[in-house]
Coordinates of C-alpha atoms in Angstrom, one line a residue:
Chain V
M1 CA 147.3 16.2 131.5
L2 CA 144.1 13.8 132.3
I3 CA 142.1 12.8 129.2
F4 CA 138.9 14.1 131.0
N5 CA 140.5 17.5 131.5
Q6 CA 140.1 18.6 128.2
L7 CA 138.1 19.9 125.9
S8 CA 138.4 17.7 123.1
T9 CA 137.3 14.7 124.5
Y10 CA 133.9 15.9 125.6
L11 CA 133.6 17.4 121.7
Y12 CA 134.2 14.0 120.2
L13 CA 132.2 12.3 122.7
A14 CA 129.1 14.7 122.1
L15 CA 130.1 14.3 118.1
A16 CA 129.9 10.3 118.8
L17 CA 126.4 10.8 120.4
F18 CA 125.1 12.6 117.8
A19 CA 126.0 10.4 114.9
I20 CA 124.2 7.5 116.9
G21 CA 121.5 9.2 117.5
L22 CA 121.2 10.8 113.7
Y23 CA 121.9 7.0 112.7
G24 CA 119.1 5.8 115.1
V25 CA 116.4 8.1 114.0
L26 CA 117.4 6.7 110.2
A27 CA 118.0 3.0 110.8
R28 CA 115.4 2.1 113.6
R29 CA 112.0 1.6 112.5
N30 CA 110.3 1.7 115.7
L31 CA 108.8 5.4 117.1
I32 CA 109.9 4.8 120.6
A33 CA 113.2 3.8 119.1
M34 CA 113.5 7.1 117.1
L35 CA 112.3 9.2 119.9
I36 CA 115.1 7.8 122.0
S37 CA 117.4 8.3 119.1
I38 CA 116.5 12.2 119.0
E39 CA 116.9 12.6 122.6
L40 CA 120.3 11.3 122.0
I41 CA 121.1 13.8 119.6
L42 CA 119.7 17.0 121.9
N43 CA 122.1 14.9 124.4
A44 CA 124.9 15.9 122.4
A45 CA 124.0 19.3 122.1
M46 CA 123.9 19.7 125.7
I47 CA 127.1 18.0 126.5
N48 CA 128.6 20.4 123.7
F49 CA 127.1 23.4 125.7
M50 CA 128.3 22.4 129.2
A51 CA 132.1 21.6 127.8
F52 CA 132.5 24.8 125.8
N53 CA 131.0 26.8 129.1
R54 CA 133.1 24.7 131.7
F55 CA 136.2 25.1 129.1
L56 CA 136.0 28.4 127.2
A57 CA 133.3 30.7 128.3
P58 CA 134.1 34.0 130.3
H59 CA 130.8 33.4 132.0
P60 CA 130.0 30.5 134.1
A61 CA 126.0 30.0 133.7
V62 CA 125.3 30.5 130.4
G63 CA 125.9 27.3 129.1
Q64 CA 124.2 25.7 132.0
V65 CA 120.9 27.6 132.0
I66 CA 121.0 26.8 128.1
T67 CA 121.1 22.9 129.1
L68 CA 118.5 23.2 131.8
F69 CA 116.0 25.1 129.3
I70 CA 117.0 22.2 126.4
M71 CA 115.9 19.6 129.3
A72 CA 112.7 21.5 129.6
V73 CA 111.8 21.8 126.0
A74 CA 113.0 18.1 125.5
A75 CA 110.3 16.9 128.3
A76 CA 107.6 19.0 126.5
E77 CA 108.7 17.4 123.3
A78 CA 108.4 13.8 124.2
A79 CA 105.1 14.3 126.0
I80 CA 103.8 15.5 122.7
A81 CA 105.4 12.8 120.7
L82 CA 104.5 10.0 123.0
S83 CA 101.0 11.4 122.8
I84 CA 100.9 11.3 119.3
I85 CA 102.4 7.8 119.4
V86 CA 99.5 6.5 121.4
A87 CA 97.3 8.1 118.6
V88 CA 99.0 6.3 115.8
Y89 CA 98.6 3.0 118.0
R90 CA 95.1 3.1 118.5
K91 CA 94.6 3.9 114.7
L92 CA 97.0 1.6 113.2
K93 CA 97.5 -0.8 115.9
T94 CA 101.3 -0.7 115.2
I95 CA 104.0 1.7 116.4
N96 CA 106.5 0.4 113.4
V97 CA 106.8 3.3 110.7
E98 CA 106.7 0.4 107.7
Q99 CA 103.0 0.0 108.4
A100 CA 102.4 3.6 108.4
T101 CA 102.6 4.4 104.5
E102 CA 99.3 5.5 103.0
L103 CA 100.7 8.6 102.1
R104 CA 102.7 8.4 98.6
G105 CA 103.6 10.0 95.7
Chain S
M1 CA 110.4 47.9 130.5
N2 CA 108.0 49.3 128.5
V3 CA 104.7 47.1 128.1
K4 CA 103.7 49.0 124.8
L5 CA 106.6 47.4 123.0
F6 CA 105.3 44.1 124.0
G7 CA 102.0 45.1 123.3
P8 CA 100.9 42.3 120.3
E9 CA 102.1 39.1 122.1
L10 CA 100.5 40.3 125.3
Y11 CA 97.3 40.5 123.2
Y12 CA 97.6 37.3 121.7
L13 CA 98.7 35.6 124.8
L14 CA 95.3 37.1 126.6
M15 CA 93.4 35.5 123.6
A16 CA 95.3 32.2 124.2
L17 CA 94.1 32.3 127.6
V18 CA 90.5 32.8 126.2
F19 CA 90.4 30.2 124.0
F20 CA 92.1 27.6 126.9
G21 CA 88.9 29.2 128.7
L22 CA 86.3 28.4 126.1
S23 CA 88.1 24.9 125.6
L24 CA 87.5 23.9 129.2
R25 CA 83.5 24.3 129.0
R26 CA 81.8 20.9 128.9
R27 CA 79.2 21.7 126.3
E28 CA 80.9 23.2 122.9
N29 CA 79.1 26.1 121.2
V30 CA 80.9 26.1 117.7
K31 CA 79.1 29.1 115.9
Q32 CA 80.1 31.4 119.4
D33 CA 83.2 30.1 119.3
Y34 CA 83.8 31.1 115.7
Q35 CA 82.4 34.3 116.0
I36 CA 84.7 35.1 119.5
A37 CA 87.9 33.6 117.6
L38 CA 87.0 36.0 114.3
A39 CA 86.8 39.1 116.3
L40 CA 89.7 38.6 118.6
T41 CA 91.9 37.9 116.0
G42 CA 90.6 40.5 113.3
L43 CA 91.4 42.8 116.5
G44 CA 94.8 41.3 116.7
V45 CA 95.4 42.4 113.1
V46 CA 94.4 46.2 113.9
V47 CA 96.8 46.1 117.4
T48 CA 100.1 44.5 115.1
L49 CA 99.2 47.3 112.9
L50 CA 99.4 50.0 115.5
S51 CA 102.3 49.0 116.7
L52 CA 103.9 48.7 113.4
F53 CA 106.4 51.7 114.1
Q54 CA 107.6 50.9 117.7
Q55 CA 111.4 50.6 118.2
G56 CA 113.0 49.2 121.6
D57 CA 115.2 46.4 123.4
L58 CA 113.3 44.2 126.0
F59 CA 114.7 41.8 128.2
Y60 CA 118.3 42.5 128.7
Q61 CA 118.5 42.8 124.8
A62 CA 117.0 39.1 123.9
Y63 CA 114.4 40.9 122.4
K64 CA 114.2 43.2 120.0
V65 CA 111.4 45.5 118.6
D66 CA 112.1 46.8 115.3
L67 CA 110.5 47.5 111.6
F68 CA 111.6 44.3 110.6
S69 CA 109.8 42.2 113.4
Q70 CA 106.8 44.2 113.6
I71 CA 106.6 44.2 109.7
F72 CA 106.4 40.0 110.1
K73 CA 104.1 40.3 113.4
F74 CA 101.8 42.0 111.1
A75 CA 101.9 39.4 108.5
L76 CA 101.6 36.6 110.9
A77 CA 98.2 38.4 112.7
L78 CA 96.9 39.0 109.3
G79 CA 97.7 35.1 108.2
L80 CA 96.1 33.7 111.3
F81 CA 93.1 36.4 110.9
L82 CA 92.6 35.0 107.2
V83 CA 93.0 31.5 108.3
L84 CA 90.3 32.1 110.6
T85 CA 88.0 33.5 107.9
I86 CA 88.3 30.2 106.1
S87 CA 87.4 28.3 109.2
H88 CA 83.7 28.6 109.1
N89 CA 83.4 25.2 108.1
L90 CA 86.0 23.4 110.0
A91 CA 84.1 19.4 108.6
H92 CA 87.2 17.6 109.5
I93 CA 87.7 19.0 112.8
E94 CA 85.2 17.2 115.6
N95 CA 83.0 20.0 117.4
R96 CA 84.6 19.6 120.5
Y97 CA 88.2 20.6 119.6
H98 CA 87.4 23.5 117.9
A99 CA 88.4 25.6 120.9
E100 CA 91.7 23.9 121.0
Y101 CA 92.0 24.4 117.6
Y102 CA 92.1 28.0 118.1
L103 CA 94.0 27.8 120.6
F104 CA 96.8 26.1 119.5
L105 CA 96.5 28.5 116.2
T106 CA 97.2 31.2 118.6
T107 CA 99.8 29.7 120.6
T108 CA 101.8 29.0 117.3
T109 CA 101.2 32.6 116.2
I110 CA 102.6 33.9 119.7
G111 CA 105.8 31.6 119.1
M112 CA 106.5 32.9 115.9
M113 CA 105.7 36.3 116.8
L114 CA 108.4 35.9 119.8
L115 CA 110.6 34.0 117.1
V116 CA 111.0 37.2 114.6
S117 CA 111.9 39.5 117.3
S118 CA 114.2 37.3 119.3
V119 CA 117.9 38.2 118.9
E120 CA 119.4 35.4 121.3
L121 CA 120.4 32.1 120.8
L122 CA 118.1 30.6 123.6
T123 CA 115.4 32.9 123.1
I124 CA 115.2 31.7 119.1
Y125 CA 115.2 28.2 120.2
V126 CA 112.7 28.3 122.9
A127 CA 110.6 30.2 120.2
L128 CA 110.9 28.0 117.5
E129 CA 110.1 25.3 120.0
L130 CA 106.7 26.9 121.0
S131 CA 105.3 27.4 117.2
S132 CA 106.6 23.9 116.3
Y133 CA 104.6 22.3 119.0
S134 CA 101.5 23.3 118.7
L135 CA 101.8 22.7 115.0
Y136 CA 102.9 19.3 115.9
I137 CA 99.3 18.8 117.6
L138 CA 97.4 20.6 115.1
V139 CA 98.0 18.2 112.2
P140 CA 97.1 15.2 113.8
L141 CA 93.8 17.2 114.9
R142 CA 92.0 16.1 111.7
R143 CA 89.2 13.6 111.9
G144 CA 88.5 10.2 109.6
D145 CA 91.0 8.2 107.7
D146 CA 94.3 7.2 109.3
I147 CA 96.6 9.3 107.2
D148 CA 96.4 12.3 109.8
V149 CA 98.0 10.6 112.3
E150 CA 100.7 9.4 109.9
A151 CA 101.2 12.9 108.4
G152 CA 101.4 14.2 112.3
I153 CA 104.1 11.4 112.8
K154 CA 106.3 12.7 110.0
Y155 CA 106.0 15.7 110.6
L156 CA 107.1 15.8 114.4
F157 CA 109.9 13.7 114.1
I158 CA 111.5 15.3 111.0
G159 CA 111.0 18.4 112.9
A160 CA 112.4 16.9 115.9
V161 CA 115.4 16.1 114.1
S162 CA 116.0 19.2 112.5
S163 CA 115.7 21.0 115.9
G164 CA 118.0 18.7 117.2
F165 CA 120.5 19.8 114.4
M166 CA 119.8 23.6 114.8
L167 CA 120.9 23.0 118.4
F168 CA 124.0 21.4 117.9
G169 CA 124.8 24.0 115.5
L170 CA 123.9 26.4 118.0
S171 CA 126.5 24.9 120.7
Y172 CA 129.2 25.4 117.9
I173 CA 128.6 28.6 117.7
F174 CA 128.4 29.0 121.4
G175 CA 131.8 27.7 121.4
I176 CA 133.9 29.9 118.9
T177 CA 132.2 32.7 119.9
H178 CA 131.4 32.6 123.9
T179 CA 128.2 34.6 123.8
T180 CA 124.3 33.9 122.8
Y181 CA 123.7 37.4 121.7
I182 CA 123.5 37.9 118.0
T183 CA 125.0 41.5 118.2
E184 CA 127.7 40.2 119.9
I185 CA 128.3 37.0 117.7
V186 CA 128.5 38.9 114.4
P187 CA 132.1 40.3 114.7
K188 CA 133.4 37.5 116.5
L189 CA 132.0 35.3 113.6
G190 CA 133.4 37.5 111.3
Q191 CA 137.1 36.0 111.3
L192 CA 135.7 32.1 112.2
V193 CA 132.7 31.4 109.5
D194 CA 135.2 30.3 106.9
S195 CA 136.6 27.7 109.0
P196 CA 135.1 24.3 109.3
I197 CA 133.3 24.6 112.8
G198 CA 132.2 28.2 112.1
I199 CA 130.1 26.9 108.8
I200 CA 129.0 23.5 110.1
G201 CA 127.6 25.1 113.3
L202 CA 125.9 28.2 110.8
L203 CA 124.5 25.7 108.3
L204 CA 123.1 23.2 111.0
T205 CA 121.8 26.1 113.0
L206 CA 120.1 27.5 109.6
S207 CA 118.9 23.9 109.2
G208 CA 116.2 24.2 112.1
F209 CA 114.6 27.0 109.9
F210 CA 115.0 25.0 106.5
F211 CA 112.8 22.6 108.0
K212 CA 109.6 25.3 108.4
L213 CA 110.5 26.4 104.9
S214 CA 110.9 23.0 103.4
V215 CA 114.4 23.5 101.8
F216 CA 115.9 20.6 100.5
P217 CA 117.3 18.0 102.7
F218 CA 114.3 18.8 105.3
H219 CA 111.5 18.8 102.9
F220 CA 109.9 15.5 103.7
W221 CA 107.3 16.4 105.3
A222 CA 105.7 18.8 103.3
P223 CA 103.9 16.7 100.8
D224 CA 102.4 14.6 103.5
V225 CA 101.7 16.8 105.9
Y226 CA 99.9 19.5 103.6
Q227 CA 98.0 16.6 102.2
G228 CA 97.0 14.6 105.8
A229 CA 96.3 18.1 107.7
A230 CA 93.1 19.7 107.8
N231 CA 92.9 22.3 105.0
Q232 CA 92.9 25.0 107.4
V233 CA 95.6 23.9 109.1
T234 CA 97.4 23.3 105.8
A235 CA 96.6 26.8 105.0
F236 CA 98.6 28.1 108.0
I237 CA 101.4 26.1 107.6
A238 CA 101.6 27.1 104.2
T239 CA 101.1 30.8 104.9
A240 CA 102.0 32.4 108.3
S241 CA 104.5 29.7 109.1
K242 CA 106.8 30.2 106.1
A243 CA 106.9 33.7 106.8
A244 CA 108.0 33.2 109.9
A245 CA 110.7 31.1 108.8
V246 CA 112.0 33.8 106.2
A247 CA 112.1 36.4 109.0
L248 CA 114.5 34.2 111.0
L249 CA 116.6 32.9 108.0
L250 CA 117.5 36.8 107.1
R251 CA 118.2 37.5 110.7
L252 CA 120.6 34.3 111.0
T253 CA 122.2 34.0 107.6
A254 CA 123.0 38.1 108.2
L255 CA 125.4 36.4 110.4
G256 CA 127.1 34.8 107.7
S257 CA 127.7 38.1 106.1
A258 CA 131.4 38.7 106.5
S259 CA 131.8 35.3 104.9
G260 CA 133.6 34.8 101.6
F261 CA 132.5 31.8 99.5
S262 CA 131.9 28.7 101.1
F263 CA 128.9 29.7 103.1
T264 CA 127.0 31.5 100.1
Q265 CA 128.0 28.4 97.7
A266 CA 126.6 25.7 100.3
L267 CA 122.9 28.0 100.1
W268 CA 123.6 28.2 96.2
V269 CA 123.0 24.3 96.0
L270 CA 120.5 24.0 98.4
A271 CA 118.4 26.9 96.6
I272 CA 119.1 24.9 93.0
V273 CA 118.1 21.3 94.3
S274 CA 115.1 22.8 96.5
M275 CA 114.1 24.6 93.1
T276 CA 114.5 21.9 90.9
L277 CA 113.4 19.0 92.7
G278 CA 109.9 20.8 93.9
N279 CA 109.1 22.0 90.2
L280 CA 110.2 18.3 88.6
V281 CA 108.0 16.5 91.6
A282 CA 105.1 18.7 91.1
I283 CA 104.2 17.5 87.6
V284 CA 103.0 14.2 88.4
Q285 CA 100.8 14.9 91.0
K286 CA 96.8 14.7 91.3
D287 CA 96.0 15.9 94.8
F288 CA 95.9 19.8 94.5
K289 CA 97.4 20.1 98.4
R290 CA 100.0 18.2 97.3
L291 CA 100.8 19.9 93.7
L292 CA 100.8 22.9 96.4
A293 CA 103.1 21.3 98.8
Y294 CA 105.8 21.1 96.3
S295 CA 105.4 24.3 94.9
S296 CA 106.2 25.5 98.2
I297 CA 109.8 23.6 98.1
A298 CA 110.3 25.4 94.8
H299 CA 109.6 28.4 96.1
A300 CA 111.7 27.8 99.5
G301 CA 114.6 28.1 96.7
Y302 CA 113.4 31.2 95.3
F303 CA 113.5 32.6 98.6
L304 CA 116.7 31.2 99.2
I305 CA 117.9 33.3 96.1
G306 CA 117.3 36.7 97.8
I307 CA 118.7 35.4 100.9
L308 CA 122.3 33.9 99.9
T309 CA 122.9 37.5 98.3
L310 CA 123.3 38.7 101.8
K311 CA 122.8 42.0 100.6
A312 CA 120.3 44.6 101.3
D313 CA 118.8 44.4 97.9
G314 CA 118.1 40.6 97.9
F315 CA 116.7 40.9 101.5
T316 CA 114.1 43.7 100.5
A317 CA 113.4 41.3 97.7
A318 CA 112.6 38.3 100.2
I319 CA 110.7 40.2 102.7
Y320 CA 108.1 41.4 99.8
Y321 CA 108.1 38.0 98.2
A322 CA 107.4 36.4 101.9
L323 CA 104.3 39.2 102.3
A324 CA 103.4 38.2 98.4
Y325 CA 103.7 34.6 99.0
L326 CA 101.1 34.7 102.0
I327 CA 98.7 36.5 100.2
M328 CA 98.9 34.5 96.7
N329 CA 98.6 30.9 99.0
F330 CA 96.2 31.9 100.9
S331 CA 93.7 32.9 97.9
V332 CA 94.7 29.4 96.5
F333 CA 93.8 28.1 100.0
L334 CA 90.7 29.9 99.6
V335 CA 89.7 28.2 96.7
I336 CA 90.3 24.8 98.1
N337 CA 88.3 25.4 101.1
E338 CA 85.3 26.7 99.4
V339 CA 85.4 23.9 96.7
A340 CA 85.9 21.3 99.1
K341 CA 83.5 22.2 101.7
D342 CA 82.9 19.4 103.6
G343 CA 86.8 19.1 104.1
R344 CA 87.7 16.3 101.9
D345 CA 91.1 16.5 100.0
L346 CA 90.5 18.2 96.6
K347 CA 91.9 16.5 93.3
L348 CA 92.8 18.4 90.4
P349 CA 89.6 17.0 88.1
E350 CA 87.3 18.3 90.8
L351 CA 88.0 21.8 89.5
A352 CA 86.3 21.0 86.6
G353 CA 84.1 23.8 85.1
L354 CA 85.0 25.8 88.0
Y355 CA 84.5 29.0 85.8
R356 CA 80.7 28.2 85.5
R357 CA 80.2 26.6 89.2
S358 CA 81.6 29.8 90.6
P359 CA 82.8 32.4 88.4
L360 CA 84.4 34.7 91.5
L361 CA 86.3 31.6 93.1
S362 CA 87.9 30.6 89.5
M363 CA 89.0 34.3 89.1
T364 CA 90.7 34.0 92.3
L365 CA 92.1 31.0 91.6
I366 CA 93.6 32.1 88.2
L367 CA 94.7 35.3 90.0
G368 CA 96.5 33.2 92.8
I369 CA 97.9 30.5 90.7
F370 CA 99.4 33.3 88.0
A371 CA 100.6 35.1 91.0
L372 CA 102.4 31.8 92.1
A373 CA 103.9 30.8 88.8
G374 CA 104.9 34.5 88.4
V375 CA 103.0 36.1 85.6
P376 CA 102.4 40.0 85.3
P377 CA 101.2 41.9 86.3
S378 CA 100.7 40.1 89.9
I379 CA 102.7 40.2 93.3
G380 CA 104.5 37.0 92.3
F381 CA 105.7 38.4 89.3
T382 CA 107.0 41.5 90.8
G383 CA 108.6 39.7 93.7
K384 CA 110.4 37.0 91.4
L385 CA 111.7 40.0 89.7
L386 CA 112.5 41.9 92.7
L387 CA 114.7 38.3 93.9
F388 CA 116.6 38.0 90.3
T389 CA 117.4 41.2 90.0
S390 CA 118.8 41.2 93.6
A391 CA 120.8 38.2 92.5
M392 CA 121.7 39.1 89.2
N393 CA 123.5 42.5 90.4
Q394 CA 125.7 40.1 92.7
G395 CA 127.0 38.3 89.7
Y396 CA 124.9 34.8 90.4
F397 CA 124.1 34.6 86.5
W398 CA 123.5 30.8 86.8
L399 CA 121.5 30.8 89.7
V400 CA 119.4 33.2 88.1
L401 CA 119.0 31.0 84.9
I402 CA 118.4 28.1 86.5
G403 CA 115.8 29.9 88.5
A404 CA 114.2 31.3 85.5
V405 CA 114.2 27.9 84.0
N406 CA 112.3 26.6 86.8
G407 CA 109.7 29.1 86.4
T408 CA 109.1 28.1 83.0
V409 CA 109.0 24.3 84.1
S410 CA 106.8 25.5 87.1
L411 CA 104.3 27.1 84.5
Y412 CA 103.5 23.5 83.5
Y413 CA 101.7 22.5 86.5
Y414 CA 100.2 25.9 87.3
L415 CA 98.5 26.1 83.9
K416 CA 97.5 22.4 84.5
V417 CA 95.2 23.9 87.5
V418 CA 93.8 26.9 85.1
Y419 CA 93.3 24.4 82.4
A420 CA 91.0 21.9 85.1
A421 CA 89.2 25.0 86.2
Y422 CA 88.5 26.6 82.9
F423 CA 88.7 24.4 79.8
V424 CA 87.2 20.8 81.4
E425 CA 83.3 20.6 81.5
D426 CA 81.8 20.4 84.7
G427 CA 80.4 16.7 84.3
G428 CA 77.6 17.8 86.8
L429 CA 79.6 19.0 89.6
P430 CA 77.4 21.1 91.5
P431 CA 77.7 25.1 91.7
V432 CA 79.4 26.3 94.5
Q433 CA 77.7 28.5 96.9
L434 CA 79.3 31.4 98.3
S435 CA 78.5 33.7 101.5
V436 CA 78.9 37.4 101.6
P437 CA 81.8 37.8 103.9
I438 CA 83.6 35.2 101.5
R439 CA 82.6 37.0 98.2
I440 CA 84.4 40.2 99.6
L441 CA 87.3 38.5 100.8
N442 CA 87.7 36.9 97.3
L443 CA 87.6 40.4 95.6
A444 CA 89.6 41.6 98.4
M445 CA 92.5 39.0 97.6
A446 CA 92.1 39.9 93.9
A447 CA 92.6 43.6 94.6
I448 CA 95.7 43.0 96.7
I449 CA 97.1 40.7 94.2
I450 CA 96.8 42.7 91.1
G451 CA 97.4 46.1 93.3
F452 CA 100.5 45.5 95.0
G453 CA 101.6 44.0 92.0
V454 CA 101.3 47.0 89.6
F455 CA 102.4 49.3 92.4
P456 CA 104.8 47.7 95.2
D457 CA 106.7 51.0 96.2
R458 CA 105.1 51.3 99.5
I459 CA 105.7 47.7 100.7
V460 CA 109.2 47.9 98.8
N461 CA 110.3 51.0 100.6
L462 CA 108.9 49.3 104.0
A463 CA 111.0 46.3 103.4
R464 CA 114.0 48.2 102.6
E465 CA 113.7 50.4 105.8
A466 CA 113.3 47.3 107.7
V467 CA 116.3 45.4 106.4
K468 CA 118.4 48.3 107.3
G469 CA 118.0 47.3 111.0
I470 CA 119.2 43.5 110.7
L471 CA 122.5 44.2 108.1

């Protein structure tokens, strides 16, 4: 049996992507890099949905529809995130979070 | 399809269109916009009240209208209206953005209304994102120093990560149950919820709402956003948004009601850590809104006490406490907004001598603070009593004990606020002038806090009826 015709392959792939994304959000200090990491987390969820849909689901369309919705919502999220990042850059002249630390306590 | 069932949502959708039209005008008219907004949201409260007892399904059973959802829709409409009553001086939001401020408040309310009614995983996700994205925009709308964008970026990133977690959890739930309808998930999840994939899926799913409610691992945004956002926006986040989060947590934890030990155990730990952390860190705060942020983290723990009982009693108590929390938290924000008329962040020493500068405000403040602390005979006390008894009946002795100890610890910083308002001389701070509507609002809040604290039966019975629909 081929390795890419098994559910577990895709679940491990998604888990790895999720872990990389989570690591990226926590470790990177650049706002754009953090945004990309969040997209990785969403992609991991999408791969999960597609894999479950392909191998297990009785109805073939549900997982695909969910994935399409996630793509659209993620695009909206990226738009809002980028616009706020631009606002951060205009005010602080940097997109590095280490410099954005006025709120404390 | 019965359009009347979808009435409140349609009304708020039309309202959003009106505000969208207003935001397109080249010349702003602040006063007129405010009056329009106030009238429309006031009417919205009436609309949601009229549709309180509607029942039915919409959109292929993905959307359920029942007493549970309608109560929370009413609470959301009320929260929006109350926040707009204190928006008469939007000092920290530029005039040309006022219409957009109303627009995004309305869209986030629509998102939350859809959220409390949706019983299908994809619908829940899309509704949650609609309500979150509008708030992501509202937070950095504040003008002035740089803290607003910083708060905005923190809110956005923590929110996006938690919704990513939630989506990942949803995918596992979809994987093991092969369906996205909550009614079909419940029987299938019953056997699987104690398996690792089931419990991880369910906890990850809940994390999206833990973020909204500022429960422990997703609480980091709360202090910064509370301080960094404009006072009115903070008031909305602290009242309506919390009520919606409690509603969805109740709907989703009902999924785990078949589970035995491990699921409640996880919630148990989160409840205790949230309460303790929130209350201990609140002690050292100087900024009033920051203090309220930590108090909200602590309150998230109290909500979890009712939720993790997974029984009708606990859920009833959580609904009652969510409504009470909306009222008492709003009373405190009402005071903040009136004392800090220019929209600045209020420090605790600035409350000095409030009892002389404005007796009415100091009365609202003391009632709101005592309700938050759980002093009888306020609604806060009744709510805490219901929560703790429901947990005690399920045998969670240690949880209730730690909760009670936390309640005592929290008294310290709540009384610090009262001390600042009553026992410190004003030192030349000017008296606070109140307009007539604000005076009426103050009296109404005081009446509700005491009235429903002494006679909670009607609300409790309503909540009990509502719980029948979700368990």
